mmCIF file of C-alpha atoms in Angstrom:
data_model
loop_
_atom_site.group_PDB
_atom_site.id
_atom_site.type_symbol
_atom_site.label_atom_id
_atom_site.label_comp_id
_atom_site.label_asym_id
_atom_site.label_seq_id
_atom_site.Cartn_x
_atom_site.Cartn_y
_atom_site.Cartn_z
ATOM 1 C CA UNK A 3 104.796 100.660 76.021
ATOM 2 C CA UNK A 4 104.051 97.774 74.413
ATOM 3 C CA UNK A 5 100.758 97.125 72.975
ATOM 4 C CA UNK A 6 98.639 94.540 74.334
ATOM 5 C CA UNK A 7 95.948 92.253 72.189
ATOM 6 C CA UNK A 8 92.947 92.260 74.420
ATOM 7 C CA UNK A 9 90.688 89.454 72.412
ATOM 8 C CA UNK A 10 90.056 86.787 75.093
ATOM 9 C CA UNK A 11 91.810 83.457 75.976
ATOM 10 C CA UNK A 12 94.701 84.720 73.398
ATOM 11 C CA UNK A 13 97.499 82.207 73.235
ATOM 12 C CA UNK A 14 100.849 83.138 72.686
ATOM 13 C CA UNK A 15 103.609 81.283 70.735
ATOM 14 C CA UNK A 16 107.202 82.319 69.814
ATOM 15 C CA UNK A 17 108.269 82.431 66.070
ATOM 16 C CA UNK A 18 111.999 81.449 65.560
ATOM 17 C CA UNK A 19 112.085 84.042 62.263
ATOM 18 C CA UNK A 20 111.515 87.365 62.201
ATOM 19 C CA UNK A 21 107.821 88.389 61.286
ATOM 20 C CA UNK A 22 107.557 90.825 58.470
ATOM 21 C CA UNK A 23 104.286 90.334 56.729
ATOM 22 C CA UNK A 24 100.455 89.445 57.176
ATOM 23 C CA UNK A 25 99.597 86.120 55.457
ATOM 24 C CA UNK A 26 100.117 82.399 56.558
ATOM 25 C CA UNK A 27 102.654 81.653 59.272
ATOM 26 C CA UNK A 28 103.797 77.650 59.776
ATOM 27 C CA UNK A 29 105.246 77.445 63.472
ATOM 28 C CA UNK A 30 107.776 74.338 64.091
ATOM 29 C CA UNK A 31 106.769 70.908 66.317
ATOM 30 C CA UNK A 32 107.301 72.631 69.484
ATOM 31 C CA UNK A 33 104.243 75.179 68.714
ATOM 32 C CA UNK A 34 101.885 72.395 67.503
ATOM 33 C CA UNK A 35 102.418 70.534 71.015
ATOM 34 C CA UNK A 36 101.706 73.726 72.955
ATOM 35 C CA UNK A 37 98.724 74.224 70.737
ATOM 36 C CA UNK A 38 97.516 70.534 71.688
ATOM 37 C CA UNK A 39 98.668 71.201 75.289
ATOM 38 C CA UNK A 40 96.001 73.838 75.638
ATOM 39 C CA UNK A 41 93.511 72.201 73.250
ATOM 40 C CA UNK A 42 93.463 75.285 70.681
ATOM 41 C CA UNK A 43 90.488 74.781 67.614
ATOM 42 C CA UNK A 44 91.161 76.430 64.213
ATOM 43 C CA UNK A 45 89.908 79.766 64.539
ATOM 44 C CA UNK A 46 91.254 80.380 68.303
ATOM 45 C CA UNK A 47 92.779 83.401 68.338
ATOM 46 C CA UNK A 48 96.670 84.072 69.255
ATOM 47 C CA UNK A 49 99.780 86.274 69.135
ATOM 48 C CA UNK A 50 102.976 85.555 67.667
ATOM 49 C CA UNK A 51 106.413 87.282 68.999
ATOM 50 C CA UNK A 52 109.864 86.916 67.173
ATOM 51 C CA UNK A 53 112.044 88.797 70.294
ATOM 52 C CA UNK A 54 113.326 91.268 67.802
ATOM 53 C CA UNK A 55 110.370 93.482 68.505
ATOM 54 C CA UNK A 56 107.738 92.261 65.925
ATOM 55 C CA UNK A 57 104.578 90.767 67.374
ATOM 56 C CA UNK A 58 101.359 90.002 65.302
ATOM 57 C CA UNK A 59 98.149 88.950 66.516
ATOM 58 C CA UNK A 60 96.383 86.132 64.391
ATOM 59 C CA UNK A 61 94.307 82.661 64.507
ATOM 60 C CA UNK A 62 94.872 78.945 64.480
ATOM 61 C CA UNK A 63 94.333 78.125 60.604
ATOM 62 C CA UNK A 64 95.490 74.395 60.967
ATOM 63 C CA UNK A 65 97.137 72.133 63.585
ATOM 64 C CA UNK A 66 99.054 68.741 63.006
ATOM 65 C CA UNK A 67 101.538 66.797 64.789
ATOM 66 C CA UNK A 68 104.646 68.375 63.361
ATOM 67 C CA UNK A 69 103.308 72.032 62.798
ATOM 68 C CA UNK A 70 101.143 74.965 63.445
ATOM 69 C CA UNK A 71 99.769 77.113 60.722
ATOM 70 C CA UNK A 72 98.182 80.680 61.583
ATOM 71 C CA UNK A 73 97.231 83.756 59.575
ATOM 72 C CA UNK A 74 98.186 86.207 61.300
ATOM 73 C CA UNK A 75 97.790 90.323 60.539
ATOM 74 C CA UNK A 76 100.464 92.916 59.773
ATOM 75 C CA UNK A 77 103.315 92.652 62.470
ATOM 76 C CA UNK A 78 103.803 95.714 64.860
ATOM 77 C CA UNK A 79 107.124 96.774 66.036
ATOM 78 C CA UNK A 80 106.666 99.165 69.287
ATOM 79 C CA UNK A 81 110.090 101.358 70.058
ATOM 80 C CA UNK A 82 112.818 99.647 72.026
ATOM 81 C CA UNK A 83 112.977 100.405 76.018
ATOM 82 C CA UNK A 84 115.878 102.693 76.421
ATOM 83 C CA UNK A 85 119.226 100.312 76.351
ATOM 84 C CA UNK A 86 119.963 98.319 79.764
ATOM 85 C CA UNK A 87 123.109 95.768 79.695
ATOM 86 C CA UNK A 88 123.448 93.424 82.838
ATOM 87 C CA UNK A 89 126.620 91.864 83.803
ATOM 88 C CA UNK A 90 125.384 89.162 85.379
ATOM 89 C CA UNK A 91 127.849 86.481 87.679
ATOM 90 C CA UNK A 92 128.184 83.194 86.874
ATOM 91 C CA UNK A 93 126.594 81.553 89.881
ATOM 92 C CA UNK A 94 124.401 78.967 90.608
ATOM 93 C CA UNK A 95 122.127 77.599 87.748
ATOM 94 C CA UNK A 96 118.634 77.928 88.976
ATOM 95 C CA UNK A 97 119.272 81.121 90.754
ATOM 96 C CA UNK A 98 120.827 82.633 87.128
ATOM 97 C CA UNK A 99 117.487 80.724 85.349
ATOM 98 C CA UNK A 100 115.206 82.958 87.881
ATOM 99 C CA UNK A 101 117.409 86.091 86.863
ATOM 100 C CA UNK A 102 117.032 85.482 82.955
ATOM 101 C CA UNK A 103 113.095 85.358 83.481
ATOM 102 C CA UNK A 104 113.251 88.455 85.258
ATOM 103 C CA UNK A 105 115.870 90.233 83.200
ATOM 104 C CA UNK A 106 113.160 89.037 80.193
ATOM 105 C CA UNK A 107 110.224 90.784 81.664
ATOM 106 C CA UNK A 108 111.924 93.644 83.112
ATOM 107 C CA UNK A 109 113.420 94.560 79.100
ATOM 108 C CA UNK A 110 117.192 94.129 79.531
ATOM 109 C CA UNK A 111 118.888 94.470 76.590
ATOM 110 C CA UNK A 112 121.904 92.427 76.787
ATOM 111 C CA UNK A 113 122.476 89.373 79.161
ATOM 112 C CA UNK A 114 126.914 89.089 79.589
ATOM 113 C CA UNK A 115 127.683 86.441 82.177
ATOM 114 C CA UNK A 116 131.024 87.007 83.666
ATOM 115 C CA UNK A 117 133.187 84.810 85.550
ATOM 116 C CA UNK A 118 134.537 86.508 88.597
ATOM 117 C CA UNK A 119 137.203 85.016 90.903
ATOM 118 C CA UNK A 120 134.111 83.604 93.533
ATOM 119 C CA UNK A 121 132.010 82.339 90.542
ATOM 120 C CA UNK A 122 134.393 79.472 90.522
ATOM 121 C CA UNK A 123 133.736 77.944 93.893
ATOM 122 C CA UNK A 124 130.155 77.866 93.193
ATOM 123 C CA UNK A 125 128.954 74.405 92.996
ATOM 124 C CA UNK A 126 126.376 73.761 90.252
ATOM 125 C CA UNK A 127 127.138 77.287 88.021
ATOM 126 C CA UNK A 128 125.600 77.863 85.216
ATOM 127 C CA UNK A 129 127.980 78.047 82.340
ATOM 128 C CA UNK A 130 128.253 76.070 78.811
ATOM 129 C CA UNK A 131 126.716 76.119 75.803
ATOM 130 C CA UNK A 132 123.803 74.050 76.873
ATOM 131 C CA UNK A 133 123.112 76.033 79.924
ATOM 132 C CA UNK A 134 123.012 79.024 77.623
ATOM 133 C CA UNK A 135 119.977 76.998 75.454
ATOM 134 C CA UNK A 136 118.107 76.724 78.851
ATOM 135 C CA UNK A 137 118.654 80.471 79.552
ATOM 136 C CA UNK A 138 117.096 81.007 75.891
ATOM 137 C CA UNK A 139 114.251 78.751 76.684
ATOM 138 C CA UNK A 140 113.571 80.661 79.637
ATOM 139 C CA UNK A 141 113.876 84.149 78.525
ATOM 140 C CA UNK A 142 111.378 83.216 75.546
ATOM 141 C CA UNK A 143 108.569 81.732 78.133
ATOM 142 C CA UNK A 144 109.116 84.939 80.134
ATOM 143 C CA UNK A 145 108.512 87.284 76.964
ATOM 144 C CA UNK A 146 105.320 85.403 76.038
ATOM 145 C CA UNK A 147 104.066 85.419 79.742
ATOM 146 C CA UNK A 148 104.867 89.380 79.924
ATOM 147 C CA UNK A 149 103.590 89.786 76.531
ATOM 148 C CA UNK A 150 106.733 92.003 75.525
ATOM 149 C CA UNK A 151 108.481 92.268 72.358
ATOM 150 C CA UNK A 152 112.444 92.463 72.842
ATOM 151 C CA UNK A 153 114.321 89.148 74.011
ATOM 152 C CA UNK A 154 117.730 90.167 75.455
ATOM 153 C CA UNK A 155 120.568 89.687 73.291
ATOM 154 C CA UNK A 156 122.668 86.484 74.961
ATOM 155 C CA UNK A 157 126.558 86.413 75.334
ATOM 156 C CA UNK A 158 128.929 83.513 76.405
ATOM 157 C CA UNK A 159 130.458 83.784 79.769
ATOM 158 C CA UNK A 160 133.427 85.872 79.617
ATOM 159 C CA UNK A 161 135.944 87.369 81.998
ATOM 160 C CA UNK A 162 135.876 90.895 83.610
ATOM 161 C CA UNK A 163 137.996 92.258 80.942
ATOM 162 C CA UNK A 164 136.190 90.903 77.711
ATOM 163 C CA UNK A 165 133.075 91.622 79.506
ATOM 164 C CA UNK A 166 133.752 95.553 80.170
ATOM 165 C CA UNK A 167 135.747 95.973 76.761
ATOM 166 C CA UNK A 168 132.464 95.180 75.103
ATOM 167 C CA UNK A 169 130.268 97.521 76.767
ATOM 168 C CA UNK A 170 128.923 100.697 75.083
ATOM 169 C CA UNK A 171 131.352 103.612 76.363
ATOM 170 C CA UNK A 172 128.373 106.138 76.683
ATOM 171 C CA UNK A 173 126.130 106.049 79.397
ATOM 172 C CA UNK A 174 125.801 105.204 82.928
ATOM 173 C CA UNK A 175 127.361 102.454 84.524
ATOM 174 C CA UNK A 176 126.311 101.105 88.071
ATOM 175 C CA UNK A 177 128.158 98.391 90.351
ATOM 176 C CA UNK A 178 125.733 96.943 93.166
ATOM 177 C CA UNK A 179 127.800 97.492 96.229
ATOM 178 C CA UNK A 180 126.819 97.949 99.893
ATOM 179 C CA UNK A 181 128.879 100.762 100.550
ATOM 180 C CA UNK A 182 127.614 102.648 97.450
ATOM 181 C CA UNK A 183 125.508 105.930 97.136
ATOM 182 C CA UNK A 184 121.890 105.466 97.172
ATOM 183 C CA UNK A 185 121.152 104.101 93.793
ATOM 184 C CA UNK A 186 117.812 106.490 94.241
ATOM 185 C CA UNK A 187 120.048 109.093 94.254
ATOM 186 C CA UNK A 188 122.382 108.713 91.218
ATOM 187 C CA UNK A 189 121.691 110.410 88.025
ATOM 188 C CA UNK A 190 120.842 108.227 85.032
ATOM 189 C CA UNK A 191 121.954 108.250 81.416
ATOM 190 C CA UNK A 192 121.215 105.703 78.788
ATOM 191 C CA UNK A 193 122.521 103.043 77.879
ATOM 192 C CA UNK A 194 122.861 102.005 81.396
ATOM 193 C CA UNK A 195 124.983 98.948 82.646
ATOM 194 C CA UNK A 196 124.362 96.846 85.815
ATOM 195 C CA UNK A 197 127.041 95.223 87.473
ATOM 196 C CA UNK A 198 126.891 92.637 90.460
ATOM 197 C CA UNK A 199 128.982 90.004 92.065
ATOM 198 C CA UNK A 200 128.183 86.708 92.402
ATOM 199 C CA UNK A 201 127.256 85.041 96.127
ATOM 200 C CA UNK A 202 130.075 86.363 98.638
ATOM 201 C CA UNK A 203 130.859 89.433 96.829
ATOM 202 C CA UNK A 204 133.525 90.520 94.670
ATOM 203 C CA UNK A 205 136.972 90.783 95.791
ATOM 204 C CA UNK A 206 138.481 94.275 96.329
ATOM 205 C CA UNK A 207 141.075 93.988 93.545
ATOM 206 C CA UNK A 208 137.511 93.459 90.848
ATOM 207 C CA UNK A 209 135.804 96.336 92.509
ATOM 208 C CA UNK A 210 138.741 98.484 91.753
ATOM 209 C CA UNK A 211 139.018 97.630 88.386
ATOM 210 C CA UNK A 212 135.418 98.012 87.563
ATOM 211 C CA UNK A 213 135.920 101.357 89.415
ATOM 212 C CA UNK A 214 138.655 102.435 87.234
ATOM 213 C CA UNK A 215 136.406 101.473 84.173
ATOM 214 C CA UNK A 216 134.063 104.165 85.328
ATOM 215 C CA UNK A 217 131.357 102.384 87.294
ATOM 216 C CA UNK A 218 129.901 104.141 89.853
ATOM 217 C CA UNK A 219 128.967 102.157 93.266
ATOM 218 C CA UNK A 220 125.377 101.909 93.832
ATOM 219 C CA UNK A 221 123.333 100.375 97.062
ATOM 220 C CA UNK A 222 119.980 99.467 97.325
ATOM 221 C CA UNK A 223 117.796 99.554 100.280
ATOM 222 C CA UNK A 224 118.180 96.967 102.827
ATOM 223 C CA UNK A 225 120.993 94.593 103.642
ATOM 224 C CA UNK A 226 122.793 91.854 101.781
ATOM 225 C CA UNK A 227 120.533 90.650 98.896
ATOM 226 C CA UNK A 228 120.750 87.487 96.889
ATOM 227 C CA UNK A 229 122.395 87.908 93.755
ATOM 228 C CA UNK A 230 119.180 87.492 91.569
ATOM 229 C CA UNK A 231 117.268 89.783 93.958
ATOM 230 C CA UNK A 232 119.773 92.279 94.030
ATOM 231 C CA UNK A 233 119.543 92.583 90.075
ATOM 232 C CA UNK A 234 115.679 92.491 89.739
ATOM 233 C CA UNK A 235 115.563 95.149 92.348
ATOM 234 C CA UNK A 236 118.276 96.920 90.381
ATOM 235 C CA UNK A 237 116.895 96.802 87.108
ATOM 236 C CA UNK A 238 113.251 97.765 88.408
ATOM 237 C CA UNK A 239 114.371 100.625 89.906
ATOM 238 C CA UNK A 240 116.432 101.615 86.462
ATOM 239 C CA UNK A 241 113.836 100.813 84.368
ATOM 240 C CA UNK A 242 111.071 102.899 86.082
ATOM 241 C CA UNK A 243 113.554 106.052 86.180
ATOM 242 C CA UNK A 244 114.645 105.675 82.526
ATOM 243 C CA UNK A 245 110.736 105.507 81.762
ATOM 244 C CA UNK A 246 109.807 108.607 83.632
ATOM 245 C CA UNK A 247 112.751 110.617 81.748
ATOM 246 C CA UNK A 248 111.843 109.662 78.271
ATOM 247 C CA UNK A 249 109.740 111.763 76.245
ATOM 248 C CA UNK A 250 106.162 111.034 75.237
ATOM 249 C CA UNK A 251 105.939 109.702 72.027
ATOM 250 C CA UNK A 252 104.713 112.641 69.576
ATOM 251 C CA UNK A 253 101.125 111.988 68.462
ATOM 252 C CA UNK A 254 100.863 110.893 64.456
#
């Protein structure tokens, strides 16, 4: 479980470099702008998160137009959650951005966009380096909002063969499919990989390719769901089940 800073009125910031020690920390212009918008004064409580597991409490020491200066306590690093990898289909930009936000809140470990055959017919699809930067910014915002510790590791879009080849060999592989077994009845072993198709679904040969790669077809409750809705539901169920089977931490 991620620890929380329970000081009233605490504001959250992202550190572009790893947090390593207590002391002075200078954040760039973007953080300074955010602090001015929030009208933070010297002494205001803050937290800083680096997206790699570390976070720290601190206070504002100085605020200028170009930078935000903080004094932080020793960083803390909670244990990472069980790995969950997402093969997200290249789809509509806004839907992918929404899913990027929710996937971060649900502590997805890796984000791998896959260009399926029907992805190519989507107008305004999310792909390319500029869109990847937008995904990263949306994830940073979601990390701070949810007070998480770990940003998903992002990869550029790829075809199915390359995406599958890069996955961990061990663990459970799930393909969201209306004709699959109920996801709640399928045993899970971490790491878990979740794959799903774009709007309109996967072609039959694409499903066969995934099954041959060890993916088990699993179904969610209800009928046809939008891509981002199906992914969020599946991620929530998988996270809940993995958390229920994870051993409790040993008391110090």
